[in-house]
mmCIF file of C-alpha atoms in Angstrom:
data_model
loop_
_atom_site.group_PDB
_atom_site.id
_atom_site.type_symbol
_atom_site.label_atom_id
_atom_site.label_comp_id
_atom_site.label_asym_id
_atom_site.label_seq_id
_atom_site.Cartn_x
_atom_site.Cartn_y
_atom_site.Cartn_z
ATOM 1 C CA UNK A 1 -56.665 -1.833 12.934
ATOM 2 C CA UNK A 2 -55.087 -5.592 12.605
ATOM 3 C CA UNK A 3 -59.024 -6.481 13.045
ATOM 4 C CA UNK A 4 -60.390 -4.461 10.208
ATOM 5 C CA UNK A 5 -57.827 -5.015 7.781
ATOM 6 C CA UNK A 6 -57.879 -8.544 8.456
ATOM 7 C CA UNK A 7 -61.704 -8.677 7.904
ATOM 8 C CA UNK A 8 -61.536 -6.430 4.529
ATOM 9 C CA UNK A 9 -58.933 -8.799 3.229
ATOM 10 C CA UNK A 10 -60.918 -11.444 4.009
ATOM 11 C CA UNK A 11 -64.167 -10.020 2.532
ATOM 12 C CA UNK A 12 -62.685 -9.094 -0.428
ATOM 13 C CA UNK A 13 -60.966 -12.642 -1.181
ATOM 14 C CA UNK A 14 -64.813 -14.011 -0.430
ATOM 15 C CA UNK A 15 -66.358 -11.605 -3.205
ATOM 16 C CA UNK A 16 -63.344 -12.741 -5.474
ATOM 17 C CA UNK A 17 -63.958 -16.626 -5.182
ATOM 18 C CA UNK A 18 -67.371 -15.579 -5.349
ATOM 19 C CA UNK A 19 -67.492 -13.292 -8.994
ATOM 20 C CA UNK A 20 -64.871 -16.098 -10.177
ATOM 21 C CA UNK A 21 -66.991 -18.740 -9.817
ATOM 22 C CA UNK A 22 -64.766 -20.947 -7.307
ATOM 23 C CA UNK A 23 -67.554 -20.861 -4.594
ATOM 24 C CA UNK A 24 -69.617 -23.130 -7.228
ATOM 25 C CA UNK A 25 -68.354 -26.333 -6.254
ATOM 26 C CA UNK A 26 -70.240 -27.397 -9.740
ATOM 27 C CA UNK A 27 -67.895 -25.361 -11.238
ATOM 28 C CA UNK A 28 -64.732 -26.369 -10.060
ATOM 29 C CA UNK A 29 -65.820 -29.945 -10.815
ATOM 30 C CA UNK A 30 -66.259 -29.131 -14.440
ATOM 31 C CA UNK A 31 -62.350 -27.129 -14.569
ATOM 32 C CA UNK A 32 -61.279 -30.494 -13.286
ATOM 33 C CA UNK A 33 -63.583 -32.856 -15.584
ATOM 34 C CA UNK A 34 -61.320 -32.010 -19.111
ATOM 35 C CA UNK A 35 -62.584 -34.974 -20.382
ATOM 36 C CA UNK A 36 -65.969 -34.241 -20.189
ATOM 37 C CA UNK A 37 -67.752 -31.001 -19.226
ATOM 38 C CA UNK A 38 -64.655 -28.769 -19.126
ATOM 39 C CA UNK A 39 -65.111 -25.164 -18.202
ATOM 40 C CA UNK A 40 -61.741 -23.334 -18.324
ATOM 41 C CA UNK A 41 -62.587 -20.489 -16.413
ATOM 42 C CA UNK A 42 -60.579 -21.077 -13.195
ATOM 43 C CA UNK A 43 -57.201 -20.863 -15.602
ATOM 44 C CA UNK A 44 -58.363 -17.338 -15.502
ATOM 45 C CA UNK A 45 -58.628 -17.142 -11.733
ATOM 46 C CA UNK A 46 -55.780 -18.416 -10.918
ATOM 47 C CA UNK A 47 -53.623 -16.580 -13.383
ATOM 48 C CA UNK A 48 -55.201 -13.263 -12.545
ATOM 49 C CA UNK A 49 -54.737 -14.237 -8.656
ATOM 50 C CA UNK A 50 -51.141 -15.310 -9.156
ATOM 51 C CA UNK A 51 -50.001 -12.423 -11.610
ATOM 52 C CA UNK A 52 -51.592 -9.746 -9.425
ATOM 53 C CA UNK A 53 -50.080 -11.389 -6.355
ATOM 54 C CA UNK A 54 -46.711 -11.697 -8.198
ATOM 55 C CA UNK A 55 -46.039 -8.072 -8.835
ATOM 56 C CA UNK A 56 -48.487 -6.622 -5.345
ATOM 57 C CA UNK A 57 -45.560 -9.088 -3.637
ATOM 58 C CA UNK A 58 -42.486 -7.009 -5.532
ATOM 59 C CA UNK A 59 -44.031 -3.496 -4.335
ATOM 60 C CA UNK A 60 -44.588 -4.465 -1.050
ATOM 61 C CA UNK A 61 -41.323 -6.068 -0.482
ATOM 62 C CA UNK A 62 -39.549 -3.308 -1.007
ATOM 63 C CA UNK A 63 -40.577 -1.630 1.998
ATOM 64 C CA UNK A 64 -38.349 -2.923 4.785
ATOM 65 C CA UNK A 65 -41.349 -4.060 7.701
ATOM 66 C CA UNK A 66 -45.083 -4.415 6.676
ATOM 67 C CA UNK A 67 -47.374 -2.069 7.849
ATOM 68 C CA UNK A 68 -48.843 -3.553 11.289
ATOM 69 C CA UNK A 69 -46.182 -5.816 11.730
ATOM 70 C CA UNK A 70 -42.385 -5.619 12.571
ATOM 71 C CA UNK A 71 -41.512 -7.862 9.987
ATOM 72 C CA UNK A 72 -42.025 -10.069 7.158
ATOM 73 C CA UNK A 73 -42.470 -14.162 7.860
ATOM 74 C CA UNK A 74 -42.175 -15.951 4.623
ATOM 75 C CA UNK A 75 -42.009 -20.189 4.219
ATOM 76 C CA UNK A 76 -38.332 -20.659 4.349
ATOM 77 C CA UNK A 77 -38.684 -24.565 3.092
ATOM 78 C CA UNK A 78 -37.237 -25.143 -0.158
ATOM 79 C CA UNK A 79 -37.039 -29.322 0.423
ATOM 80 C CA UNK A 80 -39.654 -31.465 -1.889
ATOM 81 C CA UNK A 81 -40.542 -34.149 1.194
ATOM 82 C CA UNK A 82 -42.553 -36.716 1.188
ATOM 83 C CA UNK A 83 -45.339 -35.191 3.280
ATOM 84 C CA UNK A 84 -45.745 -32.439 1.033
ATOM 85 C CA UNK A 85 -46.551 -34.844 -2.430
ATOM 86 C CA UNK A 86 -48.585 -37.363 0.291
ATOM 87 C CA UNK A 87 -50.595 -34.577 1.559
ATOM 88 C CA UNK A 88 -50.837 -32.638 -2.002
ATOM 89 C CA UNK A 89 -52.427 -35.824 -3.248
ATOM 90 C CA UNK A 90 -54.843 -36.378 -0.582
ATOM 91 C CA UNK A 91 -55.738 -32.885 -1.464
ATOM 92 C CA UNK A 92 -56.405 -32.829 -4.520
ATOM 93 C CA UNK A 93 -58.752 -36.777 -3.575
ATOM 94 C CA UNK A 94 -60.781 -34.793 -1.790
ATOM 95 C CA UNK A 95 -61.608 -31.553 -4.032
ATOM 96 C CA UNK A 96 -61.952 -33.665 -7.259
ATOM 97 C CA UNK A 97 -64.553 -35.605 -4.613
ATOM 98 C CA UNK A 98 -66.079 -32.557 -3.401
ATOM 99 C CA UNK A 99 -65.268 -29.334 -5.304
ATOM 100 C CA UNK A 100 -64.443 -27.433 -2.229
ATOM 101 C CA UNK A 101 -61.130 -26.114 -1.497
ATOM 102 C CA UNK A 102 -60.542 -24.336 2.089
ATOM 103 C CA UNK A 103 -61.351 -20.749 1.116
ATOM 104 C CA UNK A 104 -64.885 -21.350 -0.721
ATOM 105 C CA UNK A 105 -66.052 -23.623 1.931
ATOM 106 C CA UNK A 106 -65.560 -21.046 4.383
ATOM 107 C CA UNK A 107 -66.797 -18.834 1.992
ATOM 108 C CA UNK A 108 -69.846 -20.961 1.176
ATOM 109 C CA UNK A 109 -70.638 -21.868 4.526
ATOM 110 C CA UNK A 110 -73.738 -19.167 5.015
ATOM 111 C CA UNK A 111 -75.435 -20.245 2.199
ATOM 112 C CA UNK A 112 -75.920 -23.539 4.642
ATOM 113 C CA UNK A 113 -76.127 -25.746 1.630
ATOM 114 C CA UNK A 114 -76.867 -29.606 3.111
ATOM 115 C CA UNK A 115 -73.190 -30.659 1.656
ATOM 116 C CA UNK A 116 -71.171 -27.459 2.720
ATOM 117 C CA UNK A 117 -72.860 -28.350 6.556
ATOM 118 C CA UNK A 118 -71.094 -31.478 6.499
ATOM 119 C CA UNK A 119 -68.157 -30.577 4.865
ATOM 120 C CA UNK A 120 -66.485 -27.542 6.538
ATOM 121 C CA UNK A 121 -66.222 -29.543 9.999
ATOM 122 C CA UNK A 122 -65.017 -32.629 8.774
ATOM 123 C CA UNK A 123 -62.348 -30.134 6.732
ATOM 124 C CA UNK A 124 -61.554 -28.597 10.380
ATOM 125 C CA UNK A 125 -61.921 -32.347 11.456
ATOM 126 C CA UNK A 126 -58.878 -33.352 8.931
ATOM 127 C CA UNK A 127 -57.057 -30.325 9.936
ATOM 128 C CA UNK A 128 -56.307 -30.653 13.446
ATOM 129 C CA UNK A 129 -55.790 -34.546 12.321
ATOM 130 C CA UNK A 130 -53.500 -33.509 9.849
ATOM 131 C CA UNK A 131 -51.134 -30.959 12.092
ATOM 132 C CA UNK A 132 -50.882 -33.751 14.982
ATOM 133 C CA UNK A 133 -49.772 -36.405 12.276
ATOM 134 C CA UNK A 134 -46.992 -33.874 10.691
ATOM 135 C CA UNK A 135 -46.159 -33.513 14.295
ATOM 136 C CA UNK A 136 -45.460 -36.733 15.024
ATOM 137 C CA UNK A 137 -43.698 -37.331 11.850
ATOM 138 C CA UNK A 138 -41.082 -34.876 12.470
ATOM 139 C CA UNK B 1 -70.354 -36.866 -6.054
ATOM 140 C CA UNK B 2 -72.012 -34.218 -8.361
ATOM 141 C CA UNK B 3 -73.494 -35.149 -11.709
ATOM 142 C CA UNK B 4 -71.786 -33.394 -14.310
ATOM 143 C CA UNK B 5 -73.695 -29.718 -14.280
ATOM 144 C CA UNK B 6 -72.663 -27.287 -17.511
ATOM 145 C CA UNK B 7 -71.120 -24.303 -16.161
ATOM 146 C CA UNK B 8 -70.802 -21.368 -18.431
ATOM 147 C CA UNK B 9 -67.300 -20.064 -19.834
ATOM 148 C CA UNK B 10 -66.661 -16.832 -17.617
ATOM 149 C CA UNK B 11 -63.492 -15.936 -18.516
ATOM 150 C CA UNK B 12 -64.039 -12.197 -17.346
ATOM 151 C CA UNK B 13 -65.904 -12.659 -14.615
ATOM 152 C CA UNK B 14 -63.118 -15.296 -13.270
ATOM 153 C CA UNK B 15 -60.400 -13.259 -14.309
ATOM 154 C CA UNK B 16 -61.935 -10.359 -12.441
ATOM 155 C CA UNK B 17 -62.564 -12.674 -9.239
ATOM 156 C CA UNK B 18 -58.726 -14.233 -9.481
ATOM 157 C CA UNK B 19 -57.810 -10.398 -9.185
ATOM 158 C CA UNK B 20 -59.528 -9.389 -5.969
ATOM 159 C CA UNK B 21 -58.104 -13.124 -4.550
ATOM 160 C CA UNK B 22 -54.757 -11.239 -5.351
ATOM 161 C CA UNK B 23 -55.339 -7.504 -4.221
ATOM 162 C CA UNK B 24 -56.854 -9.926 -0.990
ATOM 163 C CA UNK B 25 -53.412 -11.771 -0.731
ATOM 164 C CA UNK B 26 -51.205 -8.337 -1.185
ATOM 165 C CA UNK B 27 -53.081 -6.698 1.146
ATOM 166 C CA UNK B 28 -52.463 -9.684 4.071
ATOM 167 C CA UNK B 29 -48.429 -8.938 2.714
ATOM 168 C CA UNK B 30 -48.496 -5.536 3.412
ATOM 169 C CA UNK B 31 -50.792 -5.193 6.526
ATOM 170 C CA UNK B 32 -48.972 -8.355 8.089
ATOM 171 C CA UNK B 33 -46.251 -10.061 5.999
ATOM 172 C CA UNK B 34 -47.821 -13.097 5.864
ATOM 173 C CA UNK B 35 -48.939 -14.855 2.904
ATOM 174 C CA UNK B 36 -52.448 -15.773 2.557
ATOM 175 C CA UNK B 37 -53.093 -19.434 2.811
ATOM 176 C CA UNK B 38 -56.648 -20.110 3.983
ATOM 177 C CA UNK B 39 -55.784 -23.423 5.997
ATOM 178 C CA UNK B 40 -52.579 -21.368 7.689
ATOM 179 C CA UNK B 41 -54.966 -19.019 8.483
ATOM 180 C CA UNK B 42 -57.390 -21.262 9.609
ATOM 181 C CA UNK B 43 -54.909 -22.853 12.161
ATOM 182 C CA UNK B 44 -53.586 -20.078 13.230
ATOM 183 C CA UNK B 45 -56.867 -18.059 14.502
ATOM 184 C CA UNK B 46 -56.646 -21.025 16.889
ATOM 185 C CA UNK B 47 -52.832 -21.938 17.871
ATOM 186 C CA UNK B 48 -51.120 -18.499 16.877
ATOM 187 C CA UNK B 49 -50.788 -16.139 19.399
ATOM 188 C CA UNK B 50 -51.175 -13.484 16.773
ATOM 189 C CA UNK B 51 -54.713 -14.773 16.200
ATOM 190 C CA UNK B 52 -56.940 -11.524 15.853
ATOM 191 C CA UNK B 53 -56.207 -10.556 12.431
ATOM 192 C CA UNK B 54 -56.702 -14.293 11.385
ATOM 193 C CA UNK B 55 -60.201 -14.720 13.073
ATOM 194 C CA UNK B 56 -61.059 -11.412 11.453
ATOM 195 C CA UNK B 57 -59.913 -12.518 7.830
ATOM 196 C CA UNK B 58 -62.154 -15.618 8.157
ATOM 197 C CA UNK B 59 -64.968 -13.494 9.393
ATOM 198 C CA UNK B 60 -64.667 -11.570 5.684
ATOM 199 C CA UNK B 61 -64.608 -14.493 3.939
ATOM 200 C CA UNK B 62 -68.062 -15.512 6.130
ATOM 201 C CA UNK B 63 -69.596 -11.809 5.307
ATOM 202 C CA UNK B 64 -68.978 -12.210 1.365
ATOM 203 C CA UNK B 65 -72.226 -13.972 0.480
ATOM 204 C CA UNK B 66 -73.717 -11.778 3.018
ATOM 205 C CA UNK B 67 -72.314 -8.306 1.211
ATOM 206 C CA UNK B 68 -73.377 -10.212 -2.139
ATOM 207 C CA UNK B 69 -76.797 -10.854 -0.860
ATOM 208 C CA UNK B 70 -77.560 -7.181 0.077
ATOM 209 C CA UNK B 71 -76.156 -6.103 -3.191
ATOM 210 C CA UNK B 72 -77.592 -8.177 -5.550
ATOM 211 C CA UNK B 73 -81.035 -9.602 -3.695
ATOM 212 C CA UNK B 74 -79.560 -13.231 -3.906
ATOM 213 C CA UNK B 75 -77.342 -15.727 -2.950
ATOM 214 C CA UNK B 76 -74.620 -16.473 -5.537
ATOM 215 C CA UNK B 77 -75.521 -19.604 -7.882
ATOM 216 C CA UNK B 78 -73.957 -22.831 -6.678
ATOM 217 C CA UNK B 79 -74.869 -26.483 -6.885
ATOM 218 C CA UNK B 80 -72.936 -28.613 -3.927
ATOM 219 C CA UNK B 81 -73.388 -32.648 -3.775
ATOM 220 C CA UNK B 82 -75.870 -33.399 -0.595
ATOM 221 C CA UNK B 83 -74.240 -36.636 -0.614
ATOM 222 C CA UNK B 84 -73.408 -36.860 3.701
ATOM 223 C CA UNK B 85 -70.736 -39.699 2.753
ATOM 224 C CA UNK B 86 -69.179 -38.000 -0.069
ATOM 225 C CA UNK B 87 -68.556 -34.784 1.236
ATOM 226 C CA UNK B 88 -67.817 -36.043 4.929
ATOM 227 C CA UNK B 89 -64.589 -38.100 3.099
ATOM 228 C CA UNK B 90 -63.773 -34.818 0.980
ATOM 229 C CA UNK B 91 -63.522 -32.529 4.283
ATOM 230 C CA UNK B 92 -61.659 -34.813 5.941
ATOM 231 C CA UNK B 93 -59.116 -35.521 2.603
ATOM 232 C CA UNK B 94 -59.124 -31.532 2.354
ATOM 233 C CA UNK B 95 -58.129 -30.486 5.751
ATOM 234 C CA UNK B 96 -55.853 -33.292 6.609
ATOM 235 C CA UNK B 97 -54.143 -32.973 3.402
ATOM 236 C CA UNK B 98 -53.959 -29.387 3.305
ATOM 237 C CA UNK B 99 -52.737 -29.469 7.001
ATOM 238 C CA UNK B 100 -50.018 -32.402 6.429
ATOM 239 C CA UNK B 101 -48.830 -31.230 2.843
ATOM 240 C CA UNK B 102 -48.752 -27.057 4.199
ATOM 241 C CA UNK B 103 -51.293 -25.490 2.093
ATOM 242 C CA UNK B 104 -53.928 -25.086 -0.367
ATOM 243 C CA UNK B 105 -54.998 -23.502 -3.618
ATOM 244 C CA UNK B 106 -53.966 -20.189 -1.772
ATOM 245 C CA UNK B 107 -51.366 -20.773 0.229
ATOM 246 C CA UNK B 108 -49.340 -23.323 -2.383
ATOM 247 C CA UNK B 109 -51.017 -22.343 -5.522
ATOM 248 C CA UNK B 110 -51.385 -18.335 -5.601
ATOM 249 C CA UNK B 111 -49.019 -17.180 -2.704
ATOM 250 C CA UNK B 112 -46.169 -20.110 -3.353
ATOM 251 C CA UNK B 113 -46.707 -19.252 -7.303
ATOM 252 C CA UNK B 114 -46.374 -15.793 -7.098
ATOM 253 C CA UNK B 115 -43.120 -15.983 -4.671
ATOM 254 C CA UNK B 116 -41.853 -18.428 -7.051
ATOM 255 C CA UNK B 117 -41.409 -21.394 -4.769
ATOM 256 C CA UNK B 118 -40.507 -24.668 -6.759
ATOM 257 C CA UNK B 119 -42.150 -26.810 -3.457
ATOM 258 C CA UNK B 120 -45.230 -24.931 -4.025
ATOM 259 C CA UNK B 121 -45.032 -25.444 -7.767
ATOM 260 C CA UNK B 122 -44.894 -29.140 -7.324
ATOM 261 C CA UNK B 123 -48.022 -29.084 -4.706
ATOM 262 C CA UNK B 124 -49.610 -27.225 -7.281
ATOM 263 C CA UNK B 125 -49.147 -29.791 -9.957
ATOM 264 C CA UNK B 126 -50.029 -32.966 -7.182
ATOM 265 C CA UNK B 127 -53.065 -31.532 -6.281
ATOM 266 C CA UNK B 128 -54.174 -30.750 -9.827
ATOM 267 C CA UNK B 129 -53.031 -33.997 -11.666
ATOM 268 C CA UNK B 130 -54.838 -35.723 -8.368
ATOM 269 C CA UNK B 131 -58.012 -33.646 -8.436
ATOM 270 C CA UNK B 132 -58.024 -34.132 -12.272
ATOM 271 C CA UNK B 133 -58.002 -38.149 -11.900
ATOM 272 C CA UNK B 134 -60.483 -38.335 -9.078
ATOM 273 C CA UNK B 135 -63.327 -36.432 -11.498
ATOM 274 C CA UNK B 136 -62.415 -38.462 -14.423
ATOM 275 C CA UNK B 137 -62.861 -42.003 -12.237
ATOM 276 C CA UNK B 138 -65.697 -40.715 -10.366
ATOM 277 C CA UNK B 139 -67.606 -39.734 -13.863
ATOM 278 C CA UNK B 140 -65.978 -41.299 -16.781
ATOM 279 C CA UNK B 141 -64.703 -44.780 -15.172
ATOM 280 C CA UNK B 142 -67.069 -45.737 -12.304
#
């Protein structure tokens, strides 16, 4: 069960950043670029992701356990540290650079494109580089 | 770095997208009452001991071109820079900043947004105002 529904949730966010257009890293670039070629479409996927998120969260919540799992685990942090804006920024370096964020690389990733190749295992690269720096900071 | 490609307005299309991204998020809520950040994820189908769940949800996200494919005859349309140097130094800026700041588009910018976290709020509007300046140096200044 926690298999299958993981793997439809996961298929369904894939056809999502696909029909949106945030697989298109040529895309994304051009939501980013408002001085020059500026498509505006990803305003409309994030504010359809976040609004439908918003109110799914306010239905779910108030059941007292989710369904295959004894009990919700939310981010408790409320602090604005400097690891957060440092690693925001470095972020946002390297999709302005690239055009991928986590989800459409992954998602991209069978279409074997020469650039997505290189870049999802650099990404998992940066990510266990990432976790055993914020370890040692702490 | 990409030369600037036009890009059609989709506002429908992307609005209809941004939906299933949420439906996708609720449905990781109420199956495991977790909140759907791809990098989280990501991490934890390796260092969580809940980790089935997590290796299945980036299975889905594998099998969506796949599912798109078979239902449409083609691969979606997508242009992504070849450039080995370029996109080697935006993985690496991706996942280590994703890792080291706790999240992504997802995790901070749709899950954090829709809970109504001020952290996530002010990831949101790093990454963006970063993202935002790299493009316009990389094609306007340099």
């Amino acid at each position: 069960m926690r298999a299958v529904g993981g793997f439809l949730a996961g298929l369904i966010f894939g056809l999502g950043l696909i029909l949106s257009g945030m697989a298109n890293p040529a895309k994304v670039l051009n939501f980013l670029d408002i001085a020059g070629s500026w498509d505006a479409s990803l305003a409309f996927v994030m504010g359809g992701a976040t609004i439908t998120t918003y109110l799914g969260y306010r239905i779910i919540w108030r059941r007292p356990a989710p369904i295959l799992s004894d009990g919700f685990a939310l981010p408790t942090r409320r602090d604005i540290d400097r690891p957060l804006l440092t690693g925001a920024a470095l972020f946002g370096i390297g999709w302005g650079i690239g055009g991928f964020c986590p989800g459409p690389a992954w998602t991209a990733l069978p279409m074997a494109a020469t650039g997505t190749l290189i870049f999802v295992p650099a990404m998992l690269l940066g990510i266990v580089a990432g976790r055993g720096i914020a370890r040692k900071a702490t | 770095m990409l030369p600037s490609i036009p890009t059609d307005f989709t506002p429908l299309a992307s609005l209809a997208g941004g939906i299933l991204i949420g439906l996708s998020a609720v449905m990781v809520m109420a199956l495991f009452g977790r909140v759907a950040g791809i990098v989280g994820i990501t991490a934890g189908a390796v260092t969580q001991d809940d980790r089935t769940w997590r290796i299945a949800f980036i299975g889905g996200l594998l099998a969506a071109p796949l599912l798109w494919l078979a239902a449409t005859g083609g691969f979606p349309v997508q242009t992504v820079s070849a450039s080995p140097v370029g996109m080697g130094i935006a993985g690496l800026l991706v996942g280590a900043g994703t890792a080291f700041g706790s999240g992504c588009t997802s995790g901070h910018g749709v899950c954090g947004l829709a809970r109504l976290s001020m952290r996530s709020l002010v990831a949101v509007l790093t990454f963006m105002i970063f993202a935002a300046a790299t493009v316009f140096v990389l094609r306007h200044v340099l």
